[in-house]
Amino acid sequence: MTARYMGIAEELRDAIMRGEYPVGAQLPSEAELATRFAASRGTVRQAVAVLATEGLVGSRQGARRIVLGRERSQSFAELHSFAQWARAMGYRVSGQVLQQRRRGAGATEAVRLALQPGEPVLSVLRLRSLEGEPVMLERTVYAGWIAPAVERIEPGCESVTQALYESVGLVFAYGEHLIDAVAAGVQDSKLLAVRRGSPLLRQRRVTTTHEGRPVEWSDDRYRAGSVTFSIRNSVDANPLVRQMGDLRPAP
Amino acid sequence: MTARYMGIAEELRDAIMRGEYPVGAQLPSEAELATRFAASRGTVRQAVAVLATEGLVGSRQGARRIVLGRERSQSFAELHSFAQWARAMGYRVSGQVLQQRRRGAGATEAVRLALQPGEPVLSVLRLRSLEGEPVMLERTVYAGWIAPAVERIEPGCESVTQALYESVGLVFAYGEHLIDAVAAGVQDSKLLAVRRGSPLLRQRRVTTTHEGRPVEWSDDRYRAGSVTFSIRNSVDANPLVRQMGDLRPAP
DNA sequence: TAGTGGTCTAGACCACATC
DNA sequence: ATGTGGTCTAGACCACTAC
């Protein structure tokens, strides 16, 4: 059973997508929506809060809500998983494991994965492609407790996220992402077919379970021009953070 | 008067920062917090919702909330304004206008700023420095209606955002940001003192008023290694979006 | 001044986690 | 079986916007 407010949010989102409420237009008042959907004002507020965090509408005390945009944010799965994102966008995606080996956790990795230095981890190098073109190089370190399940995945598997869910029921629930630009190194340039020193978009991330237990720590590098990250924010909700770049050593 | 739930959120946030609830630990139940703060459960839920969108705590039905991290997200102002961000981080910041001229809006700019092509805009090139080192090159296009106020700002002004607020009461309320990596061009490399073709982190953004009226469209390029963008997300809340890079022409 | 969103309450029922 | 967070209601008052 899906929640009432989700249904209301969906109806309003559809209306916005259809252009019934064009960008810049006002939404009906909460009271009006409550009547229309035969729900309490609280439920209606939950619904519009969903749209607000999606960046579709904005609001301020005393004035009607306004429509800010029509594109919808992607789901967490689509952000976390390259394959799920690419599929949702309608691209043909493939992946290939190039290296895979167990070793002891380094100092940085241990901190990221909440392990003791030297505890076993699984290091994997994967090349991801869109429409047959190599687009992203992924260097992932998995915590030891999930390593067996990762090793059972076939090397050409498209979606590791999905494989881990299906094999051991693992759900990625929270992520932290660090985004910056780096120059392509020797290995990067060879595998991504770009010149050495050319710009790459780097996304480093830690992903954890529902319980807050870190599962993986990854360094993903995208060929310049292949992908863009997009964020909507407001005075009220601000997910994005800018940091000085000298905070952590290269992995 | 600040809201009750904000105060509760602050107390809980402080407790997390102090390590009273370390990363991975559980928060008290809503009922317990309601008693402790002499507030209703709804108000307590508003408070923990704040912490959840800040990425500090996570939650799932049936289980206690857990602490995910200790770093707090920055404010919208700190994301939008280079100067306000740098100051909040404790850096000495400076800026210099290198070029400034009025012209007609190009096709892309017109779309971004919700103008007709050819309508007047103000184009400004600024170099931003941290601790005296050039770090970011900012190419901003302002909508014509705000141009006079921008032109009155002195060329060495640190914070344009603050200047516009103080002079005409302009408030930046919503932003959309596109983040990717590009190679330094001729002008980039000269002004940022890097080699041609070296990697830059690019942030393009549109900022609008409370009413949803676009104010500026900007292309900011950071020297690699100088800044990192950081995002926390979860299955529930997902502000970040990844897109194919071939969507829009270079400005 | 009237309308609107922001805040807060007190209570209820349900779905899920934990033991 | 018990506790927990997720959802929903009905009402109230306030701060702010728009006119």
XYZ file of C-alpha atoms in Angstrom, chain B residues 39-235:
197
model
C 7.028 19.031 22.747
C 4.588 17.039 20.702
C 5.759 14.132 18.630
C 5.066 16.073 15.445
C 7.444 18.813 16.447
C 10.147 16.304 17.346
C 9.675 14.692 13.954
C 10.179 18.057 12.280
C 13.419 18.433 14.203
C 14.859 15.064 13.249
C 13.706 15.645 9.667
C 16.050 18.621 9.612
C 18.934 16.416 10.701
C 17.938 13.831 8.120
C 18.081 16.310 5.230
C 21.425 17.497 6.567
C 22.558 13.919 6.179
C 23.424 13.581 9.858
C 20.928 10.853 10.719
C 19.093 8.140 8.838
C 15.871 6.364 9.678
C 13.765 3.415 8.739
C 10.356 2.310 9.870
C 10.379 0.202 13.002
C 13.978 0.845 14.003
C 15.628 3.640 15.955
C 17.239 6.466 14.032
C 20.986 6.153 13.607
C 23.763 8.716 13.322
C 25.370 8.753 9.857
C 27.935 11.528 10.113
C 29.135 14.572 11.965
C 29.834 17.162 9.296
C 27.099 19.642 8.696
C 25.951 20.790 5.297
C 26.566 24.342 4.335
C 23.876 26.945 3.921
C 22.464 27.951 0.579
C 24.213 31.298 0.823
C 27.500 29.512 1.349
C 26.945 27.410 -1.731
C 25.734 30.244 -3.877
C 28.253 32.850 -2.888
C 31.942 32.121 -3.263
C 32.804 34.859 -0.778
C 30.352 33.756 1.895
C 31.482 30.174 1.530
C 35.157 31.050 1.791
C 34.589 33.272 4.797
C 32.620 30.594 6.589
C 35.545 28.239 5.992
C 37.902 30.847 7.443
C 39.709 31.797 4.246
C 40.847 35.210 3.108
C 39.002 35.862 -0.124
C 39.293 38.480 -2.851
C 37.809 39.117 -6.251
C 38.433 41.314 -9.263
C 36.245 42.260 -12.197
C 38.295 41.834 -15.393
C 35.652 42.596 -17.997
C 32.130 43.953 -17.885
C 29.861 44.868 -20.752
C 26.245 45.045 -21.812
C 25.040 43.160 -24.833
C 22.065 41.255 -26.207
C 21.189 37.800 -24.898
C 22.262 34.837 -27.007
C 19.950 31.900 -27.602
C 21.213 29.759 -24.719
C 21.329 32.655 -22.301
C 17.816 33.687 -23.216
C 16.505 30.246 -22.344
C 18.418 30.103 -19.068
C 17.318 33.577 -17.984
C 13.760 33.321 -19.281
C 14.333 36.236 -21.669
C 13.782 36.801 -25.367
C 16.928 36.484 -27.517
C 18.457 39.933 -27.941
C 17.105 41.353 -24.705
C 19.821 43.245 -22.842
C 22.061 41.382 -20.424
C 25.221 42.257 -18.515
C 28.230 40.005 -18.993
C 30.900 39.997 -16.286
C 34.232 38.191 -15.991
C 35.588 37.874 -12.453
C 38.670 36.234 -10.995
C 38.295 34.912 -7.441
C 41.199 34.218 -5.151
C 41.748 32.430 -1.868
C 44.658 33.515 0.301
C 45.881 35.566 -2.639
C 45.985 32.589 -5.017
C 43.707 32.659 -8.079
C 41.328 29.743 -7.704
C 38.205 30.329 -9.750
C 37.207 32.100 -12.919
C 33.615 33.268 -13.046
C 31.752 34.162 -16.226
C 28.374 35.529 -15.241
C 25.489 36.849 -17.314
C 22.967 38.976 -15.428
C 19.440 39.669 -16.610
C 19.026 43.248 -17.815
C 16.715 44.305 -15.008
C 19.426 43.792 -12.390
C 22.289 45.155 -14.509
C 22.243 48.734 -13.119
C 22.660 47.444 -9.573
C 25.501 45.162 -10.625
C 27.275 48.016 -12.420
C 27.198 50.113 -9.272
C 29.237 47.483 -7.410
C 32.928 48.326 -7.091
C 35.227 46.084 -9.173
C 37.135 44.719 -6.170
C 34.003 43.859 -4.183
C 34.358 40.602 -2.269
C 30.768 39.457 -2.170
C 28.465 40.395 -5.012
C 25.603 38.505 -3.384
C 25.879 40.606 -0.267
C 26.280 43.832 -2.232
C 23.109 43.173 -4.212
C 21.193 42.401 -1.048
C 22.353 45.571 0.651
C 21.832 47.857 -2.345
C 18.518 46.668 -3.774
C 17.319 43.973 -1.357
C 17.803 41.210 -3.899
C 17.635 37.727 -2.396
C 18.857 34.654 -4.230
C 16.442 31.892 -3.287
C 16.732 28.971 -5.697
C 19.601 27.581 -7.711
C 20.232 24.882 -10.242
C 23.784 23.663 -10.640
C 25.487 21.600 -13.348
C 28.842 20.155 -12.425
C 31.389 18.602 -14.768
C 35.051 18.682 -15.782
C 36.556 20.617 -18.690
C 39.997 21.336 -20.103
C 41.397 24.807 -19.486
C 41.085 27.076 -22.516
C 43.425 29.897 -23.485
C 41.832 32.517 -21.260
C 41.304 30.025 -18.410
C 44.921 28.937 -18.385
C 46.281 32.485 -18.451
C 44.151 33.825 -15.654
C 44.241 30.766 -13.392
C 47.940 30.186 -13.983
C 47.593 26.598 -15.139
C 48.687 24.822 -18.320
C 46.361 24.753 -21.316
C 44.239 21.634 -21.339
C 44.698 20.964 -17.650
C 41.582 19.838 -15.748
C 39.137 22.342 -14.291
C 36.043 21.652 -12.233
C 33.164 23.511 -13.834
C 29.997 24.609 -12.052
C 27.326 26.187 -14.201
C 24.367 27.610 -12.369
C 21.158 29.555 -12.733
C 19.938 31.445 -9.704
C 16.443 32.821 -9.233
C 14.511 35.000 -6.808
C 11.791 33.838 -4.441
C 9.320 34.435 -7.232
C 11.200 32.095 -9.534
C 12.580 34.923 -11.682
C 16.053 34.122 -13.033
C 18.725 36.621 -12.028
C 22.008 35.218 -13.304
C 23.529 32.438 -15.354
C 27.110 31.671 -14.539
C 29.997 29.448 -15.643
C 32.498 29.050 -12.796
C 35.758 27.134 -13.300
C 37.869 25.958 -10.387
C 41.505 24.974 -10.536
C 41.767 21.218 -10.009
C 42.498 20.353 -6.421
C 41.207 23.621 -5.045
C 37.642 22.610 -4.206
C 35.481 19.526 -3.919
C 31.720 19.262 -3.954
C 30.217 16.944 -1.394
C 26.771 15.410 -1.207
C 24.993 13.070 1.166
C 21.976 11.220 -0.070
C 19.768 8.289 0.785
C 17.087 6.062 -0.624
